[in-house]
mmCIF file of C-alpha atoms in Angstrom:
data_model
loop_
_atom_site.group_PDB
_atom_site.id
_atom_site.type_symbol
_atom_site.label_atom_id
_atom_site.label_comp_id
_atom_site.label_asym_id
_atom_site.label_seq_id
_atom_site.Cartn_x
_atom_site.Cartn_y
_atom_site.Cartn_z
ATOM 1 C CA LEU A 1 213.878 -61.362 112.182
ATOM 2 C CA PRO A 2 217.171 -59.925 113.346
ATOM 3 C CA ASP A 3 219.606 -58.758 110.664
ATOM 4 C CA ASP A 4 221.996 -61.570 111.505
ATOM 5 C CA ALA A 5 219.357 -64.341 111.060
ATOM 6 C CA VAL A 6 220.262 -67.252 108.822
ATOM 7 C CA VAL A 7 218.368 -70.308 107.557
ATOM 8 C CA VAL A 8 219.571 -73.516 109.219
ATOM 9 C CA THR A 9 218.902 -77.075 108.029
ATOM 10 C CA ALA A 10 217.609 -79.810 110.353
ATOM 11 C CA ALA A 11 221.171 -81.117 110.596
ATOM 12 C CA GLY A 12 222.267 -77.729 111.911
ATOM 13 C CA SER A 13 224.275 -76.429 108.959
ATOM 14 C CA SER A 14 223.747 -72.851 107.797
ATOM 15 C CA VAL A 15 222.454 -72.265 104.266
ATOM 16 C CA GLY A 16 222.585 -68.469 104.318
ATOM 17 C CA LYS A 17 220.011 -65.690 104.457
ATOM 18 C CA PRO A 18 216.338 -66.426 103.726
ATOM 19 C CA PRO A 19 215.093 -65.272 100.298
ATOM 20 C CA SER A 20 213.772 -61.694 100.364
ATOM 21 C CA ASN A 21 210.258 -62.765 99.328
ATOM 22 C CA VAL A 22 209.903 -65.252 102.227
ATOM 23 C CA GLU A 23 208.439 -64.155 105.541
ATOM 24 C CA ILE A 24 210.073 -65.986 108.435
ATOM 25 C CA MET A 25 208.037 -66.035 111.639
ATOM 26 C CA ASP A 26 209.083 -66.987 115.152
ATOM 27 C CA ALA A 27 207.862 -70.522 115.936
ATOM 28 C CA GLN A 28 205.052 -70.912 118.387
ATOM 29 C CA HIS A 29 206.584 -72.333 121.529
ATOM 30 C CA TRP A 30 204.677 -71.169 124.586
ATOM 31 C CA LEU A 31 203.392 -74.658 125.473
ATOM 32 C CA GLU A 32 206.630 -76.566 124.883
ATOM 33 C CA HIS A 33 207.270 -76.700 128.636
ATOM 34 C CA LEU A 34 204.456 -79.241 129.006
ATOM 35 C CA ASP A 35 206.801 -82.122 128.235
ATOM 36 C CA THR A 36 210.307 -80.729 127.861
ATOM 37 C CA ASN A 37 210.905 -79.048 131.191
ATOM 38 C CA GLU A 38 212.761 -81.360 133.581
ATOM 39 C CA ASN A 39 210.680 -80.057 136.487
ATOM 40 C CA SER A 40 207.309 -80.689 134.860
ATOM 41 C CA SER A 41 205.447 -83.791 133.843
ATOM 42 C CA ILE A 42 203.112 -84.260 130.914
ATOM 43 C CA PRO A 43 199.527 -83.202 131.563
ATOM 44 C CA LEU A 44 197.425 -86.114 132.802
ATOM 45 C CA ASN A 45 193.853 -86.364 134.033
ATOM 46 C CA PHE A 46 192.850 -82.711 134.151
ATOM 47 C CA ALA A 47 189.406 -84.301 134.458
ATOM 48 C CA LYS A 48 188.503 -87.866 135.382
ATOM 49 C CA PRO A 49 185.592 -89.900 133.969
ATOM 50 C CA ASN A 50 183.719 -89.711 137.290
ATOM 51 C CA LYS A 51 184.138 -85.918 137.321
ATOM 52 C CA PRO A 52 184.277 -84.836 133.648
ATOM 53 C CA VAL A 53 184.423 -81.334 132.211
ATOM 54 C CA GLN A 54 182.568 -79.858 129.243
ATOM 55 C CA ALA A 55 184.091 -79.455 125.784
ATOM 56 C CA THR A 56 182.157 -77.450 123.190
ATOM 57 C CA VAL A 57 182.070 -78.366 119.506
ATOM 58 C CA LEU A 58 183.292 -75.441 117.404
ATOM 59 C CA GLY A 59 182.868 -77.216 114.094
ATOM 60 C CA ARG A 60 183.239 -80.429 112.153
ATOM 61 C CA LYS A 61 183.943 -81.395 108.560
ATOM 62 C CA ARG A 62 183.768 -84.606 106.586
ATOM 63 C CA ILE A 63 187.340 -85.429 105.563
ATOM 64 C CA ILE A 64 186.767 -88.184 103.024
ATOM 65 C CA THR A 65 185.161 -87.902 99.613
ATOM 66 C CA ASP A 66 181.473 -88.627 99.097
ATOM 67 C CA ASP A 67 182.273 -91.756 97.074
ATOM 68 C CA ALA A 68 184.436 -93.234 99.870
ATOM 69 C CA PRO A 69 182.754 -95.812 102.120
ATOM 70 C CA GLY A 70 181.727 -94.726 105.596
ATOM 71 C CA ASP A 71 182.140 -91.342 107.212
ATOM 72 C CA ILE A 72 185.126 -89.719 108.909
ATOM 73 C CA GLN A 73 184.739 -86.301 110.540
ATOM 74 C CA HIS A 74 187.361 -83.813 111.736
ATOM 75 C CA ILE A 75 185.849 -82.375 114.932
ATOM 76 C CA ILE A 76 187.241 -79.290 116.683
ATOM 77 C CA MET A 77 186.259 -78.708 120.313
ATOM 78 C CA LYS A 78 187.030 -75.918 122.753
ATOM 79 C CA LEU A 79 188.429 -77.188 126.036
ATOM 80 C CA PRO A 80 188.026 -75.634 129.471
ATOM 81 C CA GLU A 81 190.664 -73.094 130.470
ATOM 82 C CA GLY A 82 193.795 -74.801 131.751
ATOM 83 C CA MET A 83 193.154 -78.198 130.130
ATOM 84 C CA HIS A 84 196.255 -78.961 128.048
ATOM 85 C CA TYR A 85 197.633 -82.044 126.321
ATOM 86 C CA VAL A 86 200.650 -83.089 124.297
ATOM 87 C CA GLU A 87 201.054 -85.024 121.090
ATOM 88 C CA GLY A 88 200.401 -88.747 121.490
ATOM 89 C CA GLN A 89 197.753 -88.426 124.204
ATOM 90 C CA SER A 90 194.070 -89.364 124.106
ATOM 91 C CA LEU A 91 190.814 -87.800 125.261
ATOM 92 C CA SER A 92 187.835 -89.650 126.762
ATOM 93 C CA VAL A 93 184.409 -88.642 125.489
ATOM 94 C CA ILE A 94 181.527 -89.762 127.684
ATOM 95 C CA PRO A 95 178.217 -90.242 125.841
ATOM 96 C CA GLU A 96 175.047 -89.046 127.544
ATOM 97 C CA GLY A 97 172.360 -91.537 128.446
ATOM 98 C CA ILE A 98 171.980 -95.089 129.671
ATOM 99 C CA ASP A 99 173.315 -98.154 127.895
ATOM 100 C CA PRO A 100 170.255 -100.361 127.261
ATOM 101 C CA LYS A 101 172.425 -103.505 127.450
ATOM 102 C CA THR A 102 173.728 -102.776 130.975
ATOM 103 C CA ASN A 103 171.179 -100.279 132.372
ATOM 104 C CA LYS A 104 174.162 -98.158 133.464
ATOM 105 C CA LYS A 105 175.664 -94.920 132.171
ATOM 106 C CA TYR A 106 177.661 -95.336 128.978
ATOM 107 C CA SER A 107 181.350 -95.931 129.535
ATOM 108 C CA PRO A 108 183.892 -93.386 128.261
ATOM 109 C CA ARG A 109 185.179 -93.763 124.703
ATOM 110 C CA LEU A 110 188.857 -93.027 124.136
ATOM 111 C CA TYR A 111 189.908 -91.050 121.037
ATOM 112 C CA SER A 112 193.445 -90.253 119.939
ATOM 113 C CA ILE A 113 194.023 -86.516 119.794
ATOM 114 C CA ALA A 114 194.651 -85.452 116.193
ATOM 115 C CA SER A 115 195.965 -81.931 116.817
ATOM 116 C CA THR A 116 199.190 -80.552 118.191
ATOM 117 C CA ARG A 117 199.201 -79.136 121.703
ATOM 118 C CA TYR A 118 198.282 -75.751 120.212
ATOM 119 C CA GLY A 119 195.075 -77.011 118.580
ATOM 120 C CA ASP A 120 193.749 -76.120 115.140
ATOM 121 C CA LEU A 121 193.151 -72.526 116.209
ATOM 122 C CA LEU A 122 196.694 -72.268 117.630
ATOM 123 C CA ASP A 123 195.327 -70.896 120.898
ATOM 124 C CA GLY A 124 196.155 -73.851 123.162
ATOM 125 C CA ASN A 125 192.461 -74.217 124.085
ATOM 126 C CA THR A 126 191.156 -76.441 121.290
ATOM 127 C CA VAL A 127 191.475 -80.127 120.498
ATOM 128 C CA SER A 128 190.794 -82.019 117.280
ATOM 129 C CA LEU A 129 189.529 -85.549 116.912
ATOM 130 C CA CYS A 130 189.241 -87.451 113.646
ATOM 131 C CA VAL A 131 186.348 -89.843 114.177
ATOM 132 C CA ARG A 132 185.155 -92.673 111.943
ATOM 133 C CA ARG A 133 181.433 -93.191 112.325
ATOM 134 C CA ALA A 134 180.920 -96.718 113.636
ATOM 135 C CA GLU A 135 178.215 -98.403 111.584
ATOM 136 C CA TYR A 136 177.485 -101.913 110.389
ATOM 137 C CA TRP A 137 176.699 -102.612 106.757
ATOM 138 C CA ASP A 138 174.347 -105.609 106.562
ATOM 139 C CA PRO A 139 175.203 -107.542 103.400
ATOM 140 C CA ALA A 140 171.882 -109.398 103.490
ATOM 141 C CA THR A 141 169.787 -106.220 103.267
ATOM 142 C CA ASN A 142 172.429 -104.045 101.573
ATOM 143 C CA THR A 143 171.773 -101.306 104.151
ATOM 144 C CA ILE A 144 173.240 -99.890 107.332
ATOM 145 C CA ASP A 145 171.796 -101.556 110.426
ATOM 146 C CA PRO A 146 170.874 -98.676 112.810
ATOM 147 C CA SER A 147 170.646 -101.043 115.779
ATOM 148 C CA LYS A 148 174.401 -101.622 115.591
ATOM 149 C CA LYS A 149 175.629 -98.038 115.224
ATOM 150 C CA GLY A 150 178.306 -96.674 117.518
ATOM 151 C CA VAL A 151 176.816 -94.500 120.242
ATOM 152 C CA CYS A 152 179.643 -92.022 120.776
ATOM 153 C CA SER A 153 181.056 -91.886 117.240
ATOM 154 C CA ASN A 154 177.611 -91.095 115.837
ATOM 155 C CA MET A 155 176.993 -88.404 118.477
ATOM 156 C CA LEU A 156 180.333 -86.794 117.596
ATOM 157 C CA CYS A 157 179.900 -87.129 113.827
ATOM 158 C CA ASP A 158 176.409 -85.552 114.000
ATOM 159 C CA ALA A 159 177.297 -82.789 116.495
ATOM 160 C CA LEU A 160 176.557 -79.197 115.545
ATOM 161 C CA PRO A 161 178.608 -76.197 116.688
ATOM 162 C CA GLY A 162 177.708 -75.385 120.280
ATOM 163 C CA THR A 163 177.048 -79.014 121.258
ATOM 164 C CA GLN A 164 178.704 -79.862 124.561
ATOM 165 C CA PHE A 165 180.219 -83.196 125.519
ATOM 166 C CA ASN A 166 181.533 -84.532 128.802
ATOM 167 C CA VAL A 167 185.233 -85.249 128.416
ATOM 168 C CA ALA A 168 187.993 -86.579 130.637
ATOM 169 C CA GLY A 169 191.741 -86.778 130.359
ATOM 170 C CA PRO A 170 194.081 -86.296 128.754
ATOM 171 C CA VAL A 171 195.575 -89.748 129.205
ATOM 172 C CA GLY A 172 198.611 -91.512 127.834
ATOM 173 C CA LYS A 173 202.254 -90.736 127.414
ATOM 174 C CA THR A 174 203.670 -88.180 125.063
ATOM 175 C CA MET A 175 204.936 -89.191 121.639
ATOM 176 C CA LEU A 176 208.633 -89.950 122.037
ATOM 177 C CA LEU A 177 210.852 -88.649 119.249
ATOM 178 C CA PRO A 178 214.579 -89.196 118.721
ATOM 179 C CA LYS A 179 216.883 -86.594 120.246
ATOM 180 C CA ASN A 180 218.533 -86.023 116.862
ATOM 181 C CA PRO A 181 216.016 -83.995 114.777
ATOM 182 C CA SER A 182 217.545 -85.253 111.532
ATOM 183 C CA ASP A 183 216.777 -88.915 112.343
ATOM 184 C CA ASP A 184 214.062 -90.499 110.219
ATOM 185 C CA VAL A 185 210.648 -90.951 111.831
ATOM 186 C CA ILE A 186 208.012 -93.299 110.401
ATOM 187 C CA MET A 187 204.438 -92.768 111.591
ATOM 188 C CA VAL A 188 201.519 -95.139 111.021
ATOM 189 C CA ALA A 189 197.934 -94.201 111.819
ATOM 190 C CA THR A 190 195.157 -96.633 112.661
#
């Protein structure tokens, strides 16, 4: 940091020099132009469902405790070079195979992107999805009915590192925040 650096609150008032034991680092900002530059638009449809690209699973982790019902996985995937997104967008994952109900290819499943535009690895080439495994608990048998499990959510939740998925997108508008950074923001997840 330069010698004249000061700590500034969200409201813009100066609170003095940072404590000597605190390391202040320059904020990552090299992808901010994706939705803040007047001459650019947010990234949309790098790939379309009829011409998807491959994303590779780098890892996944269960993010709820073992005693919680169901299964939710945090899945990190590497995207193709040049595929970017912004906060508030979604990614289509296209399951392999044929839907036995329609005898056609499975339709794309849309997942909200859970990471910032920099991804969990902060390299701008990864995306994170938090996926709840879709399964049906049959109260009559007190078991999970495998005939009613979600095709795509189960593929994602069972994926091992190196597994590749067809993806399309990103789609959707960016998350709109107030111009004043000190305004309150309430976020609700579904």
